[in-house]
Amino acid sequence: MSRIAYVNGHYGPLSEASVHIEDRGYQFSDGIYEVVALRNGRLSNEEGHLDRLERSLKELRIAMPMHRRALQHVMRELVRKNKATNALVYIQVTRGVARRDHPFPKDAVPSIVLTCRTLPKPSPKALAEGVAVISQPDIRWGRRDIKSISLLPNILAKQAAREAGAYEAWLVETDGTVTEGSSTNAWILTKDGVLVTRPRSTSILPGITRGQVLKLAQEAQIRLEERPFTLEEAKEAKEAFMSSASALVLPITKIDGQPVGEGIPGPLAKRLRELYETYLAS
Ligand code: PMP
């Protein structure tokens, strides 16, 4: 794969791509992003990701930097120029370049950057054995439904997970409920055999994978509840797993060092992963 980036209308080598130091994304994290997986040359859930991109921009009152169709063209052109088949396409839009001042600038033009990198996949070992998560306090802001580029709490939580030898951090509210992972949505299969994930609200990012897994679970008539669950409930669950565009459905076999269920990937997580893979291939 080559490394070609797109910056405000121009394609060029990633190593030379740059934005202005007074871009509000750089100065204030005043922007949003999306990550779309490309699998076997196809963009997965493209419309869902673009709907969420438009929604994030609308919530922050940043204009779409180009029509959706044009953006879709840029995504394809970038994939082509990078000779990519299995990749993550990263899209970032910020409020643009302006003298550093907190209020919205009057005449800034939104900046748009796209990059493409090899698709990171969970290792065969992670899939076969499941992965570990640790819990961390959720110290993020109140609008986690917006896919903001301001990711400091997520980064700190992921780093804490890495330092603890875990794959992901599950973020926990002061009331003891799990919101989501630092870059994934969180799911459990309760002791009573009910699949549970937190409902959409301002507390979580509405994962595109989450939405699709919910649909697949409904179609498969799996007992399902969208409600908050506590860390304690998760530790007593039969199964736990995470979902995201790059990890798809990934079994969790340890929470804070304690085995989940039998300590091996459960049948439901495996089944949902298979259903998801079939959906992606269809
Ligand atoms: N939650 C957070 C905080 C995330 O960053 C992500 C990854 N974008 C997700 C959930 C999963 O979302 P998706 O399925 O759209 O990748």
PDB file of N, CA and C in Angstrom, residues 2-7 10-19 78 81-82 113-116:
ATOM      1  N   SER A   2       0.544   2.243  -0.852  1.00  0.00           N
ATOM      2  CA  SER A   2       1.285   3.511  -0.829  1.00  0.00           C
ATOM      3  C   SER A   2       0.795   4.326   0.360  1.00  0.00           C
ATOM      4  N   ARG A   3       1.355   5.468   0.592  1.00  0.00           N
ATOM      5  CA  ARG A   3       0.822   6.330   1.643  1.00  0.00           C
ATOM      6  C   ARG A   3       0.548   7.701   1.037  1.00  0.00           C
ATOM      7  N   ILE A   4      -0.647   7.831   0.523  1.00  0.00           N
ATOM      8  CA  ILE A   4      -1.091   9.088  -0.080  1.00  0.00           C
ATOM      9  C   ILE A   4      -2.187   9.671   0.800  1.00  0.00           C
ATOM     10  N   ALA A   5      -2.106  10.961   1.057  1.00  0.00           N
ATOM     11  CA  ALA A   5      -3.125  11.633   1.871  1.00  0.00           C
ATOM     12  C   ALA A   5      -3.878  12.646   1.010  1.00  0.00           C
ATOM     13  N   TYR A   6      -5.037  13.025   1.501  1.00  0.00           N
ATOM     14  CA  TYR A   6      -5.824  14.079   0.849  1.00  0.00           C
ATOM     15  C   TYR A   6      -5.956  15.228   1.844  1.00  0.00           C
ATOM     16  N   VAL A   7      -5.547  16.421   1.445  1.00  0.00           N
ATOM     17  CA  VAL A   7      -5.665  17.588   2.331  1.00  0.00           C
ATOM     18  C   VAL A   7      -6.286  18.736   1.550  1.00  0.00           C
ATOM     19  N   HIS A  10      -6.146  18.444  -2.263  1.00  0.00           N
ATOM     20  CA  HIS A  10      -4.922  17.939  -2.896  1.00  0.00           C
ATOM     21  C   HIS A  10      -4.543  16.557  -2.396  1.00  0.00           C
ATOM     22  N   TYR A  11      -4.145  15.714  -3.332  1.00  0.00           N
ATOM     23  CA  TYR A  11      -3.592  14.404  -2.979  1.00  0.00           C
ATOM     24  C   TYR A  11      -2.073  14.532  -3.008  1.00  0.00           C
ATOM     25  N   GLY A  12      -1.403  13.882  -2.061  1.00  0.00           N
ATOM     26  CA  GLY A  12       0.060  13.922  -2.077  1.00  0.00           C
ATOM     27  C   GLY A  12       0.621  12.942  -1.070  1.00  0.00           C
ATOM     28  N   PRO A  13       1.956  12.769  -1.083  1.00  0.00           N
ATOM     29  CA  PRO A  13       2.572  11.829  -0.134  1.00  0.00           C
ATOM     30  C   PRO A  13       2.244  12.214   1.305  1.00  0.00           C
ATOM     31  N   LEU A  14       1.912  11.218   2.098  1.00  0.00           N
ATOM     32  CA  LEU A  14       1.548  11.446   3.508  1.00  0.00           C
ATOM     33  C   LEU A  14       2.671  12.183   4.239  1.00  0.00           C
ATOM     34  N   SER A  15       3.916  11.809   3.906  1.00  0.00           N
ATOM     35  CA  SER A  15       5.059  12.398   4.622  1.00  0.00           C
ATOM     36  C   SER A  15       5.159  13.910   4.401  1.00  0.00           C
ATOM     37  N   GLU A  16       4.536  14.393   3.337  1.00  0.00           N
ATOM     38  CA  GLU A  16       4.615  15.833   3.057  1.00  0.00           C
ATOM     39  C   GLU A  16       3.303  16.545   3.361  1.00  0.00           C
ATOM     40  N   ALA A  17       2.273  15.793   3.742  1.00  0.00           N
ATOM     41  CA  ALA A  17       0.952  16.404   3.963  1.00  0.00           C
ATOM     42  C   ALA A  17       0.964  17.203   5.264  1.00  0.00           C
ATOM     43  N   SER A  18       0.401  18.398   5.244  1.00  0.00           N
ATOM     44  CA  SER A  18       0.383  19.200   6.472  1.00  0.00           C
ATOM     45  C   SER A  18      -0.796  20.162   6.489  1.00  0.00           C
ATOM     46  N   VAL A  19      -1.122  20.608   7.695  1.00  0.00           N
ATOM     47  CA  VAL A  19      -2.160  21.633   7.854  1.00  0.00           C
ATOM     48  C   VAL A  19      -1.552  22.823   8.595  1.00  0.00           C
ATOM     49  N   LEU A  78      -8.802   8.035  -3.014  1.00  0.00           N
ATOM     50  CA  LEU A  78      -7.717   7.821  -2.037  1.00  0.00           C
ATOM     51  C   LEU A  78      -7.390   6.331  -1.931  1.00  0.00           C
ATOM     52  N   LYS A  81      -5.511   5.436  -5.120  1.00  0.00           N
ATOM     53  CA  LYS A  81      -4.128   5.943  -5.132  1.00  0.00           C
ATOM     54  C   LYS A  81      -3.249   5.195  -4.135  1.00  0.00           C
ATOM     55  N   ASN A  82      -3.848   4.730  -3.045  1.00  0.00           N
ATOM     56  CA  ASN A  82      -3.072   3.982  -2.043  1.00  0.00           C
ATOM     57  C   ASN A  82      -2.966   2.494  -2.381  1.00  0.00           C
ATOM     58  N   VAL A 113      -9.271  16.452   5.853  1.00  0.00           N
ATOM     59  CA  VAL A 113      -8.094  15.610   5.654  1.00  0.00           C
ATOM     60  C   VAL A 113      -8.558  14.158   5.591  1.00  0.00           C
ATOM     61  N   LEU A 114      -8.039  13.418   4.624  1.00  0.00           N
ATOM     62  CA  LEU A 114      -8.304  11.968   4.582  1.00  0.00           C
ATOM     63  C   LEU A 114      -6.978  11.218   4.499  1.00  0.00           C
ATOM     64  N   THR A 115      -6.866  10.156   5.265  1.00  0.00           N
ATOM     65  CA  THR A 115      -5.703   9.275   5.157  1.00  0.00           C
ATOM     66  C   THR A 115      -6.188   7.831   5.070  1.00  0.00           C
ATOM     67  N   CYS A 116      -5.275   6.970   4.741  1.00  0.00           N
ATOM     68  CA  CYS A 116      -5.608   5.565   4.533  1.00  0.00           C
ATOM     69  C   CYS A 116      -4.473   4.743   5.126  1.00  0.00           C
TER      70      CYS A 116
END
